[in-house]
CSV table of N, CA and C in Angstrom, one decimal:
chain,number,residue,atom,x,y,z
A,1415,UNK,N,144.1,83.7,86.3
A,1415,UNK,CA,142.7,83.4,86.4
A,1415,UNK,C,142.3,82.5,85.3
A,1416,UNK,N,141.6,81.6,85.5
A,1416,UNK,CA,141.4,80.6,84.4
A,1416,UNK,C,139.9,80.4,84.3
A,1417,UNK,N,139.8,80.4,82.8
A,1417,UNK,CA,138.8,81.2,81.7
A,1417,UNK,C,137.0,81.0,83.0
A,1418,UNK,N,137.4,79.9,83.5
A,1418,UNK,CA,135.9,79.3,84.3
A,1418,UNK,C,136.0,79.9,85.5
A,1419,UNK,N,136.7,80.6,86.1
A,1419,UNK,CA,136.7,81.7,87.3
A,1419,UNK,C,136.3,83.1,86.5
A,1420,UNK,N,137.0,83.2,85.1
A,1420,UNK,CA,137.1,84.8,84.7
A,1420,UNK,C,135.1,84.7,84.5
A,1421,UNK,N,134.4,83.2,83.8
A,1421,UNK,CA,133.3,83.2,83.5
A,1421,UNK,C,132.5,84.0,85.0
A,1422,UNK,N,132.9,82.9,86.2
A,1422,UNK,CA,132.3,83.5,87.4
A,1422,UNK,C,132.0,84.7,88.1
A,1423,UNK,N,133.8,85.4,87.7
A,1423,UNK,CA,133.9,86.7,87.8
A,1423,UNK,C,132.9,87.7,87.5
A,1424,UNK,N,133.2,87.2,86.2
A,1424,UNK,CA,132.2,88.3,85.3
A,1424,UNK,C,130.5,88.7,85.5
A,1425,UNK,N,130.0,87.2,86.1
A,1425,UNK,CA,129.0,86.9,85.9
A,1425,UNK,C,128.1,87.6,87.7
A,1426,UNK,N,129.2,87.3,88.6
A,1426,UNK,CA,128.8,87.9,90.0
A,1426,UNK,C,129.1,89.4,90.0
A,1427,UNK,N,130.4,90.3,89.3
A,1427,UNK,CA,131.2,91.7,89.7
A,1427,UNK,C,130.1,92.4,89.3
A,1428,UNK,N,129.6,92.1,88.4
A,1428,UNK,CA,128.0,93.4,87.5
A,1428,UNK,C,127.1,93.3,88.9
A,1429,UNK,N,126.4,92.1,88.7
A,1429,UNK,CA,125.6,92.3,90.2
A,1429,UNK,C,124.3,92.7,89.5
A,1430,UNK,N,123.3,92.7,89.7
A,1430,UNK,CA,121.7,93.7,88.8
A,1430,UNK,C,122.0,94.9,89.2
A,1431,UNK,N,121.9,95.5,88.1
A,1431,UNK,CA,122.1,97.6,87.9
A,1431,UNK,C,123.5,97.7,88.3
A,1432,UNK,N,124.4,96.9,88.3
A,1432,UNK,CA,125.5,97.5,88.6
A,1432,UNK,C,126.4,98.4,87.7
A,1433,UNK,N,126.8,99.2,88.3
A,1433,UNK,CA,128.0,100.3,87.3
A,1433,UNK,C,129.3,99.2,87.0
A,1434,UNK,N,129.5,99.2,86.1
A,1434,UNK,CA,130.9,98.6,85.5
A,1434,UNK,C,131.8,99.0,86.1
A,1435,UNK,N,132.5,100.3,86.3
A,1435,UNK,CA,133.7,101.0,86.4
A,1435,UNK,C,133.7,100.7,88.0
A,1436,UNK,N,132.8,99.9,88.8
A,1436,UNK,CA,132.9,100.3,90.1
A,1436,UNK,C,134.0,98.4,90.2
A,1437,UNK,N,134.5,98.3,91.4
A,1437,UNK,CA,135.4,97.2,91.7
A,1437,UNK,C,134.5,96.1,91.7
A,1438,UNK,N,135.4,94.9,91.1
A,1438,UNK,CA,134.6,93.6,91.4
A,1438,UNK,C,134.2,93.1,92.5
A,1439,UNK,N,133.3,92.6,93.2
A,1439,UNK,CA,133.1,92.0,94.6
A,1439,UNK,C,134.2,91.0,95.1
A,1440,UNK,N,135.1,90.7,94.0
A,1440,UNK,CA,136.4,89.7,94.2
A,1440,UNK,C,137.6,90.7,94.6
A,1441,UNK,N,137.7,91.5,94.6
A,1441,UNK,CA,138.5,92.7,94.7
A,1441,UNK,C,138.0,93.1,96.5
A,1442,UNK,N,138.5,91.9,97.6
A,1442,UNK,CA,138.7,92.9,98.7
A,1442,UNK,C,139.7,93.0,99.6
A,1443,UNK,N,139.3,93.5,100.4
A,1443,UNK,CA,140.7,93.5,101.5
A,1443,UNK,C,141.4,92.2,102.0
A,1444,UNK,N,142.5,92.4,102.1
A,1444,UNK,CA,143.7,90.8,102.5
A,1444,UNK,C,142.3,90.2,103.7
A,1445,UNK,N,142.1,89.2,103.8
A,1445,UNK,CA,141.3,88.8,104.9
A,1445,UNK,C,139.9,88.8,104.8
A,1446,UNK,N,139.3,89.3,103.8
A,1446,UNK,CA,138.1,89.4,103.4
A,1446,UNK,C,137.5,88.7,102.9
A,1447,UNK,N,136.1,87.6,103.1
A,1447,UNK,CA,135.5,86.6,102.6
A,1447,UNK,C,134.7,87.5,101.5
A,1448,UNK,N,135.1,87.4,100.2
A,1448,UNK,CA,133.8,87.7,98.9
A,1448,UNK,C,132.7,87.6,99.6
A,1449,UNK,N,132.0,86.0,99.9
A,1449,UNK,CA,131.2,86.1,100.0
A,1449,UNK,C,130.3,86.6,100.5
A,1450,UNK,N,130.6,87.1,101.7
A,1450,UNK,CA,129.9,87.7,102.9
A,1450,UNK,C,130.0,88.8,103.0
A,1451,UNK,N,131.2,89.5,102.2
A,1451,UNK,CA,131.1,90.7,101.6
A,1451,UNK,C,129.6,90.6,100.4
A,1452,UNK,N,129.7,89.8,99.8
A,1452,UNK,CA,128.4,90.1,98.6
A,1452,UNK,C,127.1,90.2,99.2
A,1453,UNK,N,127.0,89.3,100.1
A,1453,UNK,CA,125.7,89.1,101.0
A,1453,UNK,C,125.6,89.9,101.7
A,1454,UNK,N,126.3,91.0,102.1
A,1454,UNK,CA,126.2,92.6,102.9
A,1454,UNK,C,126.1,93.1,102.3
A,1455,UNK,N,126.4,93.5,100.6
A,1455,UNK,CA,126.0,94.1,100.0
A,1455,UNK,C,124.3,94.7,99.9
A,1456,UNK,N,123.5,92.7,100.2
A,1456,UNK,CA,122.5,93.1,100.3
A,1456,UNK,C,121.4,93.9,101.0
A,1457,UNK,N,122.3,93.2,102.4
A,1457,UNK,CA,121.7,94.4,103.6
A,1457,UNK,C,121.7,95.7,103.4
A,1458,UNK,N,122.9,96.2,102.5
A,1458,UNK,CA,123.5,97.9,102.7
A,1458,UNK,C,121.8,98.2,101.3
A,1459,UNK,N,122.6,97.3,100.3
A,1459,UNK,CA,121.5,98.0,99.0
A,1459,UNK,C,119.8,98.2,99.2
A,1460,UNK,N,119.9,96.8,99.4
A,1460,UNK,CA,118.5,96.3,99.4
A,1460,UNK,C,117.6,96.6,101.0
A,1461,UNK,N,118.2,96.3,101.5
A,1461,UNK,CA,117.3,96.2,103.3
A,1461,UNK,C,117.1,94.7,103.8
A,1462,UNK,N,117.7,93.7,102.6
A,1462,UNK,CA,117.4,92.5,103.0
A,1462,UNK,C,118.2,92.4,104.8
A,1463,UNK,N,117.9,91.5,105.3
A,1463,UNK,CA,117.9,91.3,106.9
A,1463,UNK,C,117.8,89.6,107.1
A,1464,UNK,N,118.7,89.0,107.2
A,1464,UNK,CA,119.0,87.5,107.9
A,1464,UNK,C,119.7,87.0,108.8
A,1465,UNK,N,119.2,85.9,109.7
A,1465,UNK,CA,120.0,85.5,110.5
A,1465,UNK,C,121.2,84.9,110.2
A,1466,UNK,N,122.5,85.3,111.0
A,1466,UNK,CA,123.8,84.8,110.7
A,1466,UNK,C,124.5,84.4,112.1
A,1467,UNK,N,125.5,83.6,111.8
A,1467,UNK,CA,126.0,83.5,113.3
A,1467,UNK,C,127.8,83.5,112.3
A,1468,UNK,N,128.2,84.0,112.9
A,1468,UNK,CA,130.0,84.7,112.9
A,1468,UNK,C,131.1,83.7,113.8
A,1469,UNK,N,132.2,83.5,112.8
A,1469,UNK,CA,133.2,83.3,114.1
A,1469,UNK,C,134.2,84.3,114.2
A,1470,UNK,N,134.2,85.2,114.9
A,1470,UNK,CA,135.5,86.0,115.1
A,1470,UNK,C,136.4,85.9,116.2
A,1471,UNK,N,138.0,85.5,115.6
A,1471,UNK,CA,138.5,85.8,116.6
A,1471,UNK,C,138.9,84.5,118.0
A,1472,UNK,N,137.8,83.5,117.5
A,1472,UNK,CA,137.4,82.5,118.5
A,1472,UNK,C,136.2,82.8,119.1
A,1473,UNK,N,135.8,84.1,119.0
A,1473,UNK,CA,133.9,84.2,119.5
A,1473,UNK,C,133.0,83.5,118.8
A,1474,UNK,N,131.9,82.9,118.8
A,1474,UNK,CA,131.3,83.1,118.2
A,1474,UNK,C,129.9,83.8,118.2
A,1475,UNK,N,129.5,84.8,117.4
A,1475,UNK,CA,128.4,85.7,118.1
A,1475,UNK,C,127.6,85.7,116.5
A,1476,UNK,N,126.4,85.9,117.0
A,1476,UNK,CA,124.5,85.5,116.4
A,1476,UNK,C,123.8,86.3,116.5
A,1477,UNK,N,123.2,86.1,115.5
A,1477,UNK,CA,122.0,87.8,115.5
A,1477,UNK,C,121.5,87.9,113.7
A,1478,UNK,N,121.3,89.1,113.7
A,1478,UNK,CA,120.5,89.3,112.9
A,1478,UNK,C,121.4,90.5,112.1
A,1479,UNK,N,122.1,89.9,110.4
A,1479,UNK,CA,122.5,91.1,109.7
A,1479,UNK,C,121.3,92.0,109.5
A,1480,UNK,N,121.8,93.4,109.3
A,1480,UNK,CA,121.4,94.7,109.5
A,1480,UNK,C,122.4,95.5,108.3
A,1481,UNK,N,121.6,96.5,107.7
A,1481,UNK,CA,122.2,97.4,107.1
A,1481,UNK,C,122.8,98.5,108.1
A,1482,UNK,N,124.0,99.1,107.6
A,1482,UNK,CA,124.6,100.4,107.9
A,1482,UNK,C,123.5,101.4,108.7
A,1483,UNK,N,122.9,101.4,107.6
A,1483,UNK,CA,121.6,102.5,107.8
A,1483,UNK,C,120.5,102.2,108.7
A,1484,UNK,N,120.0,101.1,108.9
A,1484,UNK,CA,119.3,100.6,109.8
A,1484,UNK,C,119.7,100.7,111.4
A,1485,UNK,N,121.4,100.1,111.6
A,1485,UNK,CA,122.0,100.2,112.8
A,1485,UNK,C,122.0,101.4,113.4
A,1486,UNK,N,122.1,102.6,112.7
A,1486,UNK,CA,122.7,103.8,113.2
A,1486,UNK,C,121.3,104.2,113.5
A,1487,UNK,N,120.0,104.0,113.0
A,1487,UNK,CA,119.1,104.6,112.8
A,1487,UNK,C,118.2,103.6,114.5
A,1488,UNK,N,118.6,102.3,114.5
A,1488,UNK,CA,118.5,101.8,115.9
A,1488,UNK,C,118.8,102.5,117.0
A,1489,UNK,N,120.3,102.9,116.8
A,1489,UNK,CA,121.3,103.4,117.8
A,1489,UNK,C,121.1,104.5,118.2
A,1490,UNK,N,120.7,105.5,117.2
A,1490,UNK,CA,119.6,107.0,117.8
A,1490,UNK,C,118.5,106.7,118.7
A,1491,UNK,N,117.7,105.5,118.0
A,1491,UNK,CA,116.4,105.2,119.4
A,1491,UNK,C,117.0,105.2,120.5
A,1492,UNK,N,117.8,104.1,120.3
A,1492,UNK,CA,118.1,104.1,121.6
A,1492,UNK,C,118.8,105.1,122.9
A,1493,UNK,N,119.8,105.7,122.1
A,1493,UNK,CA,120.1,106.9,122.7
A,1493,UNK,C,118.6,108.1,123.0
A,1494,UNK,N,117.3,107.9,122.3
A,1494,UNK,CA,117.0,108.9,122.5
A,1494,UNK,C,115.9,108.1,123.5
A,1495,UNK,N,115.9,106.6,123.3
A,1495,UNK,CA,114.8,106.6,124.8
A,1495,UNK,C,116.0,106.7,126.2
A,1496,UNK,N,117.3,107.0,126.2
A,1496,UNK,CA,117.6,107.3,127.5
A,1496,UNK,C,117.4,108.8,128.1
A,1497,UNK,N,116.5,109.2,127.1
A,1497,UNK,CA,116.3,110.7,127.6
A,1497,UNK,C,115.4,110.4,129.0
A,1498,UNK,N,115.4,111.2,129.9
A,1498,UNK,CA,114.5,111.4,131.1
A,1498,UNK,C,114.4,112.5,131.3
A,1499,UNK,N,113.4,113.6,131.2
A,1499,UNK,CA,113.1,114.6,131.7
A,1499,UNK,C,113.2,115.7,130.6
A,1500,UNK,N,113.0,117.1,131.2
A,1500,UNK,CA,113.6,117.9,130.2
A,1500,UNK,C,114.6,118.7,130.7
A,1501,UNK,N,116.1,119.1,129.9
A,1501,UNK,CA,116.9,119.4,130.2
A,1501,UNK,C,116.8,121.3,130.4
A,1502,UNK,N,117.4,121.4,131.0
A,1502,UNK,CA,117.5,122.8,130.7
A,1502,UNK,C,116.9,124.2,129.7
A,1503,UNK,N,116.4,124.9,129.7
A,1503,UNK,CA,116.0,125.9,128.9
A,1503,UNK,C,117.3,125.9,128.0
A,1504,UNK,N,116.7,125.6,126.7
A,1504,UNK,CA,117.6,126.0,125.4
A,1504,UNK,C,119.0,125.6,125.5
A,1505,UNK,N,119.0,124.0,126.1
A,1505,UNK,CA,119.6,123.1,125.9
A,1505,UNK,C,119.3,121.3,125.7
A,1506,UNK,N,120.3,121.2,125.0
A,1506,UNK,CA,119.8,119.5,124.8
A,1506,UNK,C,120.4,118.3,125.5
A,1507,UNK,N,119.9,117.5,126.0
A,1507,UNK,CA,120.5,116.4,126.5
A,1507,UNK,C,121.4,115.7,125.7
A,1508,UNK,N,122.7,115.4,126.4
A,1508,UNK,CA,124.0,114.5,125.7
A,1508,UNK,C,122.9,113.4,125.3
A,1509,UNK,N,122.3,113.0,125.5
A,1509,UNK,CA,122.0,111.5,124.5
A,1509,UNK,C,120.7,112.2,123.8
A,1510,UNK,N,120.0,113.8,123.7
A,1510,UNK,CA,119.4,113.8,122.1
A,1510,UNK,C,121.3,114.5,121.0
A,1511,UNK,N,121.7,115.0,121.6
A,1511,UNK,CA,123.0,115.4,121.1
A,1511,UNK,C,123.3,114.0,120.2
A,1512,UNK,N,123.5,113.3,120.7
A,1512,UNK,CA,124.1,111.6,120.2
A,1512,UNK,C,123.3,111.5,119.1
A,1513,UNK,N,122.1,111.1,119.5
A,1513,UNK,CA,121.2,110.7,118.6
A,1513,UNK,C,120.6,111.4,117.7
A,1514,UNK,N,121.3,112.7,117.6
A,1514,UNK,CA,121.2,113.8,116.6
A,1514,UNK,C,122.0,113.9,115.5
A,1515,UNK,N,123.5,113.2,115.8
A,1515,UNK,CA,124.7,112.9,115.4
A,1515,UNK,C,124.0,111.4,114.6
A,1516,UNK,N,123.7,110.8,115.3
A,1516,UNK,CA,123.9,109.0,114.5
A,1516,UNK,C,122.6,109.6,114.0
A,1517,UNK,N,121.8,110.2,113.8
A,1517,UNK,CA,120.8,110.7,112.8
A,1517,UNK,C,121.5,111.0,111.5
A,1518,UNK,N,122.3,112.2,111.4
A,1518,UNK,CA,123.4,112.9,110.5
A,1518,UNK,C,124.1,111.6,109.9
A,1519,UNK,N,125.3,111.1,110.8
A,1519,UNK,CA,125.6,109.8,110.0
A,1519,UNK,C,125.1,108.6,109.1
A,1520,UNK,N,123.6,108.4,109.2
A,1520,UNK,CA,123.3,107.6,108.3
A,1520,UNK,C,123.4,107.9,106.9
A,1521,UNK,N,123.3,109.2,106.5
A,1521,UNK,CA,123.8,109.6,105.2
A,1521,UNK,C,124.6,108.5,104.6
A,1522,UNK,N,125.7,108.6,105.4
A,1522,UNK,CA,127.5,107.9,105.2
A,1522,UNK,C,126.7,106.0,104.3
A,1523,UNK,N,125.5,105.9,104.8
A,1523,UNK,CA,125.1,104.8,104.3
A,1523,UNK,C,124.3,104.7,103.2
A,1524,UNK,N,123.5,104.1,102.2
A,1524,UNK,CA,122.7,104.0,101.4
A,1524,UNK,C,121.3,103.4,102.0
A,1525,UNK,N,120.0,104.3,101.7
A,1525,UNK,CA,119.1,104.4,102.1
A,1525,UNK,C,118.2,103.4,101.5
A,1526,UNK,N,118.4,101.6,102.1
A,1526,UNK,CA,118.0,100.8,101.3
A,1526,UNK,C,116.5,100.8,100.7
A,1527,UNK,N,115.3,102.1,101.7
A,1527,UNK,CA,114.1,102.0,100.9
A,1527,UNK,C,114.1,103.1,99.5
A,1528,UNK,N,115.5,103.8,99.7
A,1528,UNK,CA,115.4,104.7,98.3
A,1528,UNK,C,115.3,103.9,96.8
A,1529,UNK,N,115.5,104.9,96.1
A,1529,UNK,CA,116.0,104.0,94.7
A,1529,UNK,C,116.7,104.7,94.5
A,1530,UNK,N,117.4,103.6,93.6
A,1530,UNK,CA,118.6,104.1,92.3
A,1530,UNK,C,119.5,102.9,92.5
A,1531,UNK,N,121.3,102.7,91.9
A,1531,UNK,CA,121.5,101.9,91.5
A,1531,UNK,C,122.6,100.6,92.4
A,1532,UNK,N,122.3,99.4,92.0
A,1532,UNK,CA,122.5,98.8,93.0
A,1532,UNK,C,124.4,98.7,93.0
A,1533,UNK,N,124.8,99.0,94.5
A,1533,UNK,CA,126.6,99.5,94.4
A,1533,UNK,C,126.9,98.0,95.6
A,1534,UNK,N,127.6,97.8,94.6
A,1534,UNK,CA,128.8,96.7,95.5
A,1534,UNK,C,130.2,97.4,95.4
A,1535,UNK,N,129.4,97.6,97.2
A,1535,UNK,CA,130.7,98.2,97.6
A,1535,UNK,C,131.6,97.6,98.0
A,1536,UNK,N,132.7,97.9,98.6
A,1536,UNK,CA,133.8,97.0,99.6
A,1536,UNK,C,133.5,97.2,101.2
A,1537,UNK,N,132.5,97.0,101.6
A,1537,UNK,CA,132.4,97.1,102.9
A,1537,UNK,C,133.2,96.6,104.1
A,1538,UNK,N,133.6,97.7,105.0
A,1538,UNK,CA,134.6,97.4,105.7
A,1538,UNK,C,133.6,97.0,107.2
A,1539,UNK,N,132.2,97.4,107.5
A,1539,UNK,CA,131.8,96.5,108.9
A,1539,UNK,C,130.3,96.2,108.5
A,1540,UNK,N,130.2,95.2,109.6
A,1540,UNK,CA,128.9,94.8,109.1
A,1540,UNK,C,128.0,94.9,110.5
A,1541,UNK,N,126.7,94.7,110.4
A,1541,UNK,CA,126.3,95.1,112.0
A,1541,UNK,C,125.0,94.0,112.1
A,1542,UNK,N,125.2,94.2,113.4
A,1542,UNK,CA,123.7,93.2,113.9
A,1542,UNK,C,123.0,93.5,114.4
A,1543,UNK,N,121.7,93.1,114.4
A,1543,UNK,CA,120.7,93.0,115.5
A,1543,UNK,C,120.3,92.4,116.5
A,1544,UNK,N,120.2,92.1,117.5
A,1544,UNK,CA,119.7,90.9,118.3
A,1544,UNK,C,121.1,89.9,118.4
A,1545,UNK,N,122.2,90.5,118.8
A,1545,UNK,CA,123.3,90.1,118.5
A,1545,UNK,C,123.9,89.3,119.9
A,1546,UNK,N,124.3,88.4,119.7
A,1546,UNK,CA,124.5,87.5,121.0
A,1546,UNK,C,125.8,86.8,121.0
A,1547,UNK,N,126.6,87.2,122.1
A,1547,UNK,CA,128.2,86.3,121.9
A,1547,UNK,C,127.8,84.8,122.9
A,1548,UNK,N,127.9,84.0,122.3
A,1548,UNK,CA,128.0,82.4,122.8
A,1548,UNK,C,129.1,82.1,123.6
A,1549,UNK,N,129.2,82.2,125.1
A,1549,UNK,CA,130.5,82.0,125.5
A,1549,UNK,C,130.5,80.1,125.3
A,1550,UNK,N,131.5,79.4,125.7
A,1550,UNK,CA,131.9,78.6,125.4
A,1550,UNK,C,131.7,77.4,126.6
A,1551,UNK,N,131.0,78.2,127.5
A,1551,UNK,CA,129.9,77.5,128.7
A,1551,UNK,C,128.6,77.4,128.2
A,1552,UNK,N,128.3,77.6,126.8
A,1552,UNK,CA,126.9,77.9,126.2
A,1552,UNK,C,126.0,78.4,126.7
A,1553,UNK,N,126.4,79.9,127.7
A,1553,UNK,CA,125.6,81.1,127.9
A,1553,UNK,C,125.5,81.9,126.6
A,1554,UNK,N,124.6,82.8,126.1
A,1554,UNK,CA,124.7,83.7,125.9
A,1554,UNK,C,124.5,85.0,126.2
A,1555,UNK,N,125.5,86.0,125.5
A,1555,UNK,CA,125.7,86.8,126.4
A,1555,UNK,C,125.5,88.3,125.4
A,1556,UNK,N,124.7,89.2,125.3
A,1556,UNK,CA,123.6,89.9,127.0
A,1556,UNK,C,122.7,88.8,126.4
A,1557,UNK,N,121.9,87.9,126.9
A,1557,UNK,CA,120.5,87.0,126.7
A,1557,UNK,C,119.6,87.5,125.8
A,1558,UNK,N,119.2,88.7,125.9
A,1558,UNK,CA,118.4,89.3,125.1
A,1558,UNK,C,118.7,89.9,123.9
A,1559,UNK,N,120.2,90.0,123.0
A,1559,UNK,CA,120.9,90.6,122.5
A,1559,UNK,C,120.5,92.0,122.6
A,1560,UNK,N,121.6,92.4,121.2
A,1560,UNK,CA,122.2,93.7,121.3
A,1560,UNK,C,122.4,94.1,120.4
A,1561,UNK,N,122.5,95.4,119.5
A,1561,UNK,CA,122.9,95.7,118.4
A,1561,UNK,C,124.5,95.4,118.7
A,1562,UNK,N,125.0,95.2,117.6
A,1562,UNK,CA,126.5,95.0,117.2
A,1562,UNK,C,126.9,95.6,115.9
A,1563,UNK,N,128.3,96.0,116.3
A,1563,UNK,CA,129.3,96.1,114.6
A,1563,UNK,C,130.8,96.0,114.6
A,1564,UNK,N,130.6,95.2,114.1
A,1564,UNK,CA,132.3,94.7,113.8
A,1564,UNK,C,132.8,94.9,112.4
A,1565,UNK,N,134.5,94.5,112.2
A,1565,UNK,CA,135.3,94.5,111.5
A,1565,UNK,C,134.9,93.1,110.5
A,1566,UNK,N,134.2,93.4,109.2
A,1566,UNK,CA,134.6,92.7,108.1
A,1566,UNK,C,135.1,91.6,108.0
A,1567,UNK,N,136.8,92.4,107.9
A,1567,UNK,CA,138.1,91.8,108.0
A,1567,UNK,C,138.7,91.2,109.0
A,1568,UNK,N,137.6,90.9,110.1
A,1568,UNK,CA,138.2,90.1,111.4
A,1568,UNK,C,137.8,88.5,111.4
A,1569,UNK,N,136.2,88.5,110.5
A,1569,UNK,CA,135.1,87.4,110.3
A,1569,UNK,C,136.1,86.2,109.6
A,1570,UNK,N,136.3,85.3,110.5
A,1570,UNK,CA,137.0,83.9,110.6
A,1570,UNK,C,136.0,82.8,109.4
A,1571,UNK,N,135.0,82.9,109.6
A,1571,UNK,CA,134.2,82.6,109.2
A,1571,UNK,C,132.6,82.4,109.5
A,1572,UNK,N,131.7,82.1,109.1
A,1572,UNK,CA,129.9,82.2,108.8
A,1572,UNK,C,129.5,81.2,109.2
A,1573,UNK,N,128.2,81.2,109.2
A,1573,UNK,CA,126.9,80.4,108.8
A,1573,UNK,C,125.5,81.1,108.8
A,1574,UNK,N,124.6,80.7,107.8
A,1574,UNK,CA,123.4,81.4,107.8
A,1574,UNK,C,122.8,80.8,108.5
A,1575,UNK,N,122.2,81.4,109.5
A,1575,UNK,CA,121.2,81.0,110.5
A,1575,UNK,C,121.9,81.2,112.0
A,1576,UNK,N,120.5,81.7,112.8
A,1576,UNK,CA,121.2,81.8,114.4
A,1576,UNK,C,121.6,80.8,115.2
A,1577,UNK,N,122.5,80.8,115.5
A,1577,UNK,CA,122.4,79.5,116.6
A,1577,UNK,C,121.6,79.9,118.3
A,1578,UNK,N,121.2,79.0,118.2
A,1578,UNK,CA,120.7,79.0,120.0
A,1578,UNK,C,121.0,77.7,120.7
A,1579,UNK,N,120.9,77.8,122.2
A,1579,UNK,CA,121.4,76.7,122.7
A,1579,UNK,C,120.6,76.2,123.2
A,1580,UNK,N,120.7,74.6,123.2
A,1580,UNK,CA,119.3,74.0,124.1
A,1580,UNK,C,119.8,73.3,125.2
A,1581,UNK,N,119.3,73.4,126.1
A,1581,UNK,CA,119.2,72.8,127.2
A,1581,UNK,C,118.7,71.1,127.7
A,1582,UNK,N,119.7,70.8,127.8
A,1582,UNK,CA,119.5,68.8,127.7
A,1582,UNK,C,119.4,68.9,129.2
């Protein structure tokens, strides 16, 4: 590493409030863009929330980054507006069951309106909002998006901002 990367290193791995002992943001998995790892950091820490559009794979899909915590806490609504009726005496419907579960699971995330200190992690998925795969007839597809979560380590490459398609 040479002294003007080690300067860069140094100057991104701390991060504001960051713990020392924890891994550099340059430190990720074979296949892993730093950058978009650092920029999920923000979603996970902070609650920040921006439009991005992804290439994975040869897809390319659009939406809106989302924290960990956020998605799972979406994904219970939604499981719990498929409730209809009431189930049984002194039982619960499979989808408040679900959404009882992805309640519990958000723990696994950092509660970006808490406090305390800011952790660059190595995040392995990242998730969306309003998530939309562009087929290559320039539909997209569901039209109204969708929450999404993918593999990190699958992301070919970025861009900040959504794409949409216009009609000529």
């Amino acid at each position: 590493m040479t002294d003007q990367t080690s300067e860069v290193t140094d100057g991104v791995s701390a991060g504001p409030d960051a713990d020392e002992s924890q891994p550099s943001i340059f430190d990720q998995p074979e296949g892993t863009d730093w950058l978009l790892a650092w920029l999920l950091t923000y979603a996970e820490n902070y609650g920040v929330e921006f439009q991005v559009t992804l290439h994975v794979r040869g897809l390319i899909i659009t939406g809106v980054l989302i924290s960990g915590h956020a998605y799972l806490t979406e994904m219970a609504k939604q499981f719990r507006g498929l409730i209809h009726g009431d189930p049984p005496e002194g039982q619960l419907s499979i989808h408040a069951l679900v959404a009882d579960s992805l309640d519990q699971y958000k723990s696994i995330y950092r509660d970006p309106a808490s406090e305390g200190p800011f952790e660059l992690a190595q995040p392995g998925y990242m998730h969306l909002r309003r998530s939309r795969i562009i087929h290559d007839n320039g539909t997209m597809i569901p039209s109204g998006g969708a929450l999404w979560r993918g593999k990190l380590s699958s992301v070919d490459g970025f861009t900040i901002g959504e794409l949409s398609v216009s009609r000529s």
